[in-house]
Structures are given as C-alpha cells and as structure tokens.
Amino acid sequence: MGVKRRNETKNLLVIKFFGMGSIVRMAYVLKNSDVDLTNITLITLKKNEQIVELLEIPVIYIRSNSILVLWDITRAILNTWFKTNTRVIDLERSSNIAGIFRVLCSIQKPSSSFYFDNDNHVSGKHLSISLKDKSAVEVLYEALEVKPIRNKEKTKGGVKNSVIVNVNAGEYLPERKYPITKFAEIVQILYNQNQDLKFVLTGGINELEYVSRLERLLKKWSIPVKNQTGKQSMQDLAGEIQNGELLITNDSGPLHLANYYATPCIVLWGPTSAKSVGYSDSEIMKNISTHEHCSPCFVHPKSAIAKECRGEITCFVNLSPKMIAAQIGVFKSNIDKVAVYV
C-alpha cells in the first residue's frame, strides 16, 4: 500500500526545527494555497516562538533548552499517535534528529521527508521527495501537496518614503552576508544623492556589535544614523517590513518576511541564489548577482561553501555598490524622501 496523499489525509503534522527563513517560506506557501490552516500543526523549537506566533501557525513547541524537553517530545509524539487521518511531514533537509523524531511520530501513519537522490521514492507508507534541481519553494509545495491559488500582491502603499536595509543574515551560513563596508558605500551613495534621507539601523540584540560597525562607518562620513539594533521585537521588525515601501537585503530572514508580506525588495545574492530558494524577478522583487561561474556554491546543507574561491566570497567582492545603488534608484523612482532602516 502506498503513501496516503492529501485527499486521503485530513491533518498534516509538520516538523521544522531549524531556520526562521524556512518557517516563513512554509507560511508563505500555506498562505498562497487552498490549504485549511486548522488542519495543520507545526512542531518546532520554543526558540522559534516569536516568528511562529507572528505568522499565526498552529503549533506544538519543544523546549530544547529545558529539563522538560523529554516531556515535550513525548507529548508531541502522543499527539500524533492519537490523531486519525494524519500525515507526518519532515521539512528538515539534513537532520538526523528530525528524521528519528519523524519515524517515532509516524508509526502506522503515512509520512514524507526530503533526500538528495534523483527521483522520488516510496517505501511502505513513507515518501522520500527528491531535492534534485528543485527550489526550496517548489519542494515545499510538493511536500505539503498544495498548489498556488494567487499571485503575490503589491504592498498597499505602506509608510511613505520608508526603505529598509538589512545587513544581517543570522548565525547560520554567515557567508551570505554582503560586506559591511560595501553596505556602507551603498548608504553613502544614497545619502549623497539625497541628504534628506534618514537612516535607522535595526537588528536583534545579538547583532548589535556587528551592526555597530556600520554605524561607526556612517558617522565617520558624517551621515546621520540612528541605531535601533536590539530595541525591536520580531513584531516590530515585521511591522517595519510589512509597512515599508522597499527592502534592501542579502539572503536573510527579513527577505522571507518581505516576500511573505509582498513588500518590494532588492536582494543581493552571493553563495546562495534566488533560483535555489525559488524567488524570481517580479514587480515586487529584483535579484542582483554577479553570476560567477562557481555561484551558487551553497545548494544544500552538505555543500562545500566558498571552496573554489578559497573563502574570498568573490561573488560579493565583485558585486559593486554603485551598480546596486543604481538598481535601487530605478526601483524606488517614485520616492523623494527616504527613511532607511538598516
């Protein structure tokens, strides 16, 4: 007997422990499909609470840094066992922990997970979904067995003259970060073009030291700047992005939030790529890359990062701030005064 598909299973239990961006992408896929959210339960780590609550996804948390972690794991497994018409979906691309957890949850139930071979494979009640030549968004639609029902919508106005610039990419895969000095050059060019610009630096408390490097550079050049890093909650950041007119960012969590809220954005790609994620150029997104022959070098969690360039990240070294600033000028041609959130 093959794996029960969506038309045969009412409830979906989704395992996703790691990656804010991946959780936001999942929420985006669900938001743009015909799925009933009341039939979906996400199992994730307690540390993801802010982003999950923001996206209003039904959830079971596991407190990984608590002595109650075993109780949470047992509760999640029992919750699955006692639910009928349930399929278990493991959205981790490379995690033995998630794989073991999925096996325990899916005893006598259909399940799905990803793997790196060429074709999908069914074994008993389990479906292994091939990641080969598929974008992250594509495999999410396939794993959740949903189809898009609408296109992205433009943000409805937003706060006039607000542009958000994100210099962070989180702790995972720091090679995604476009260099601070080059971000500073972009801001300098924008400021020289229009000295009415207001620059606000933002980020989490653990990013304060990193973002403060940019603050010092801008102040050295006498560019007015206000550093809000560590002072904003996830809700505050999401509000800025949702109401903003434009986001300028590298591959990062805020990028996925902008895509979720349909906020126009310019994205700087280096070791990762828009194609791998599943984001194409559109009315609300402009992807910028030097298209090096070795880029993207990060395609899946087992990829060797920056091996050919020996850690130089030449895809970012060759990405010119002047060219990026020109693209920004085209994208925000209707904006006269800009409040820039960095």
XYZ file of C-alpha atoms in Angstrom:
342
model
C 0.000 0.000 0.000
C 1.391 3.410 -0.997
C 1.540 6.615 0.975
C -1.777 8.285 1.614
C -1.910 11.587 -0.235
C -3.587 14.791 0.846
C -7.025 13.857 -0.467
C -6.926 10.839 1.844
C -5.497 12.572 4.953
C -7.161 15.484 6.683
C -4.470 16.501 9.189
C -0.861 17.416 8.470
C 1.771 17.365 11.201
C 4.818 19.334 10.028
C 8.259 19.003 11.659
C 10.536 22.021 11.221
C 13.072 22.626 13.993
C 15.657 24.915 12.417
C 15.643 28.057 10.275
C 13.497 31.161 10.646
C 13.580 31.697 6.890
C 12.362 28.162 6.210
C 9.437 28.609 8.599
C 8.472 31.872 6.901
C 8.716 30.211 3.467
C 6.426 27.432 4.693
C 3.940 30.032 5.952
C 4.129 31.797 2.581
C 3.324 28.559 0.728
C 0.387 27.856 3.038
C -0.852 31.448 2.774
C -0.861 31.212 -1.024
C -2.617 27.857 -1.268
C -6.036 26.344 -0.676
C -4.992 24.515 2.497
C -7.049 24.832 5.696
C -4.630 26.019 8.409
C -6.781 24.458 11.127
C -5.744 21.051 9.774
C -2.015 21.777 10.138
C 0.123 21.524 13.272
C 3.750 22.643 13.273
C 6.219 21.024 15.675
C 9.182 23.320 16.235
C 11.597 24.525 18.899
C 10.451 27.009 21.518
C 13.132 29.461 20.375
C 11.105 29.984 17.160
C 8.083 31.201 19.134
C 8.224 34.852 18.064
C 8.181 34.138 14.352
C 5.604 31.338 14.630
C 3.210 33.444 16.700
C 3.646 36.285 14.228
C 2.602 34.016 11.352
C -0.303 32.501 13.338
C 0.540 28.850 12.658
C -0.987 26.185 14.962
C 1.995 24.805 16.866
C 3.428 22.378 19.431
C 6.663 23.670 20.963
C 9.644 21.676 22.155
C 11.688 23.402 24.858
C 15.121 22.222 23.763
C 16.939 24.178 26.497
C 14.756 22.890 29.324
C 14.638 19.793 31.511
C 11.112 19.427 30.135
C 12.394 18.619 26.648
C 11.638 14.891 27.026
C 8.102 15.676 28.178
C 7.573 17.963 25.155
C 8.889 15.310 22.769
C 6.665 12.622 24.311
C 3.636 14.924 24.206
C 4.226 15.713 20.532
C 4.589 12.038 19.613
C 1.455 11.030 21.561
C -0.457 13.909 19.975
C 0.321 12.403 16.589
C -0.429 8.825 17.573
C -3.924 9.672 18.801
C -4.854 11.735 15.738
C -6.615 9.969 12.915
C -6.204 10.791 9.219
C -2.807 12.359 9.870
C 0.272 12.553 7.673
C 3.686 13.471 9.120
C 5.928 15.753 7.057
C 9.591 16.273 7.927
C 10.717 19.566 6.348
C 14.310 19.372 7.560
C 16.631 18.814 4.626
C 19.528 17.342 6.583
C 18.863 16.473 10.230
C 19.189 13.037 11.807
C 17.375 14.308 14.917
C 14.346 15.376 12.880
C 14.459 12.092 10.962
C 14.349 9.991 14.141
C 11.554 12.179 15.507
C 9.581 11.776 12.283
C 9.929 7.973 12.421
C 8.612 7.899 16.010
C 5.692 10.191 15.185
C 4.700 8.361 12.016
C 4.378 4.802 13.335
C 1.432 3.327 11.399
C 0.943 6.685 9.633
C 1.943 7.984 6.193
C 4.944 10.302 6.164
C 7.201 12.354 3.887
C 10.746 13.688 4.033
C 13.458 15.019 1.708
C 16.543 13.287 0.315
C 19.248 14.001 -2.263
C 18.786 11.205 -4.816
C 17.450 11.806 -8.315
C 13.811 10.709 -8.051
C 11.007 10.489 -5.521
C 10.797 7.096 -3.831
C 8.006 5.317 -1.961
C 8.791 2.725 0.686
C 5.797 1.367 2.560
C 3.950 4.402 3.922
C 6.901 6.746 3.533
C 7.546 9.090 0.591
C 11.103 10.357 0.051
C 10.969 13.563 -2.003
C 13.962 14.294 -4.222
C 15.579 17.727 -3.837
C 17.472 17.483 -7.112
C 17.011 20.509 -9.404
C 14.153 21.882 -7.288
C 13.922 25.194 -5.455
C 13.096 25.415 -1.753
C 9.651 26.803 -2.543
C 8.981 24.053 -5.115
C 9.732 21.234 -2.678
C 7.533 22.883 -0.041
C 4.574 22.908 -2.419
C 5.320 19.271 -3.273
C 5.743 18.111 0.335
C 2.602 19.889 1.546
C 0.740 18.849 -1.618
C -0.755 22.262 -2.233
C -0.871 24.497 -5.283
C -0.663 28.303 -5.523
C -4.065 29.954 -5.758
C -2.970 33.558 -6.175
C -0.034 35.675 -7.197
C 1.908 37.998 -4.931
C 0.171 41.282 -4.326
C 1.878 44.623 -4.100
C 2.025 46.148 -0.675
C -0.829 48.617 -0.184
C 1.092 51.857 -0.019
C 2.983 51.284 3.202
C 4.602 54.070 5.175
C 5.580 56.719 2.663
C 9.291 57.088 1.956
C 10.442 54.113 4.054
C 13.211 51.853 2.763
C 14.518 49.032 4.975
C 18.139 47.938 4.540
C 19.042 44.665 6.262
C 22.760 43.902 6.752
C 22.305 40.682 8.742
C 21.820 37.072 7.696
C 21.655 35.288 11.042
C 24.159 32.871 12.576
C 23.575 30.104 10.032
C 25.794 30.399 6.934
C 27.390 33.816 7.670
C 28.895 33.780 4.147
C 25.518 35.095 2.961
C 26.301 38.486 4.486
C 27.132 41.200 1.980
C 30.169 43.009 3.491
C 29.515 45.834 5.955
C 31.899 48.162 4.116
C 30.012 47.682 0.868
C 26.653 48.256 2.561
C 28.150 51.485 3.913
C 29.113 52.529 0.377
C 25.528 51.950 -0.798
C 24.185 54.132 2.012
C 26.820 56.796 1.275
C 25.809 56.937 -2.407
C 22.119 57.202 -1.484
C 22.865 59.947 1.046
C 24.978 61.909 -1.438
C 22.085 61.747 -3.882
C 19.579 62.948 -1.289
C 20.639 64.356 2.075
C 17.045 64.246 3.331
C 17.472 60.515 3.831
C 17.046 59.217 7.376
C 18.995 56.087 8.228
C 17.888 53.757 11.027
C 19.916 50.648 11.863
C 17.962 47.648 13.097
C 18.555 44.042 14.179
C 18.459 41.679 17.144
C 20.418 42.221 20.350
C 22.928 39.521 19.358
C 23.671 41.516 16.194
C 24.440 44.802 17.986
C 28.220 44.551 17.707
C 28.018 43.665 14.001
C 25.583 46.453 13.103
C 27.500 48.983 15.221
C 30.420 48.585 12.821
C 28.211 50.049 10.113
C 27.062 52.805 12.449
C 30.672 53.844 13.122
C 31.488 53.914 9.392
C 28.487 56.112 8.581
C 29.185 58.516 11.434
C 32.795 58.760 10.262
C 31.417 60.032 6.965
C 29.043 62.436 8.815
C 25.972 60.528 7.669
C 23.122 60.861 10.219
C 22.239 57.446 11.649
C 20.080 56.053 14.465
C 20.911 52.570 15.740
C 17.790 50.625 16.800
C 19.560 47.261 16.965
C 18.387 45.227 19.947
C 15.496 47.581 20.647
C 12.970 45.987 18.282
C 10.941 42.835 18.815
C 10.190 40.446 15.985
C 6.755 42.068 15.784
C 8.378 45.497 15.431
C 10.651 44.283 12.642
C 7.767 42.591 10.852
C 5.735 45.779 11.152
C 8.537 47.799 9.574
C 8.797 45.325 6.695
C 5.045 44.962 6.215
C 4.561 48.720 6.055
C 7.753 49.553 4.196
C 7.955 50.558 0.556
C 11.218 48.738 -0.146
C 13.630 46.294 1.484
C 17.299 46.064 0.504
C 18.856 42.878 1.864
C 21.066 39.858 1.353
C 19.714 36.304 1.708
C 18.150 36.539 5.178
C 15.111 36.049 7.387
C 13.824 39.589 6.664
C 13.899 38.737 2.944
C 11.442 35.903 3.523
C 9.247 38.179 5.650
C 9.223 40.743 2.831
C 8.203 38.039 0.376
C 5.503 36.882 2.815
C 4.104 40.420 3.159
C 4.637 41.240 -0.551
C 6.914 44.163 0.287
C 9.047 45.133 -2.737
C 12.695 44.219 -2.221
C 16.124 44.260 -3.813
C 18.114 41.139 -2.909
C 21.905 40.708 -3.033
C 22.905 37.107 -3.754
C 26.342 35.511 -3.351
C 26.978 31.905 -2.186
C 23.218 31.260 -2.334
C 20.869 32.024 -5.209
C 17.366 33.236 -5.904
C 16.795 30.183 -8.120
C 17.670 27.753 -5.327
C 15.228 29.461 -2.978
C 12.536 29.893 -5.616
C 12.334 33.685 -5.836
C 12.179 35.087 -9.370
C 12.318 38.698 -10.537
C 8.892 40.296 -10.398
C 7.122 43.563 -9.732
C 7.993 43.169 -6.056
C 11.466 41.606 -6.261
C 14.726 42.405 -8.027
C 17.508 39.842 -7.588
C 21.093 41.085 -8.035
C 24.076 38.759 -8.558
C 27.389 38.769 -10.416
C 26.563 35.255 -11.715
C 30.045 33.871 -11.015
C 30.716 30.510 -12.664
C 31.083 28.922 -9.190
C 27.971 30.542 -7.716
C 25.850 29.415 -6.001
C 28.249 27.208 -4.061
C 25.648 26.563 -1.357
C 22.876 24.417 -2.832
C 22.101 22.089 0.078
C 23.332 21.649 3.684
C 26.161 19.361 2.569
C 27.589 21.854 0.080
C 31.235 22.987 0.380
C 30.984 26.751 0.872
C 33.422 29.073 -0.962
C 35.755 26.190 -1.805
C 36.729 27.364 -5.283
C 37.317 30.991 -4.231
C 39.144 29.802 -1.084
C 36.890 31.768 1.232
C 37.217 35.070 -0.608
C 33.474 35.146 -1.491
C 34.306 36.682 -4.884
C 30.618 36.789 -5.795
C 30.267 39.561 -3.189
C 33.709 41.090 -3.784
C 32.680 41.699 -7.414
C 29.195 42.996 -6.554
C 29.517 46.756 -6.954
C 27.777 49.173 -4.527
C 27.464 51.670 -7.411
C 25.570 49.146 -9.525
C 23.340 48.224 -6.583
C 22.616 51.897 -5.834
C 21.640 52.390 -9.474
C 19.211 49.467 -9.242
C 17.783 50.972 -6.049
C 17.283 54.268 -7.870
C 15.258 52.560 -10.577
C 13.226 50.522 -8.107
C 12.255 53.492 -5.912
C 11.976 56.081 -8.634
C 8.755 57.417 -7.104
C 10.338 58.064 -3.676
C 11.711 61.534 -2.898
C 12.499 61.391 0.824
C 13.516 58.077 2.304
C 13.734 56.736 5.845
C 16.251 53.925 5.508
C 16.170 51.054 8.017
C 19.472 49.193 8.074
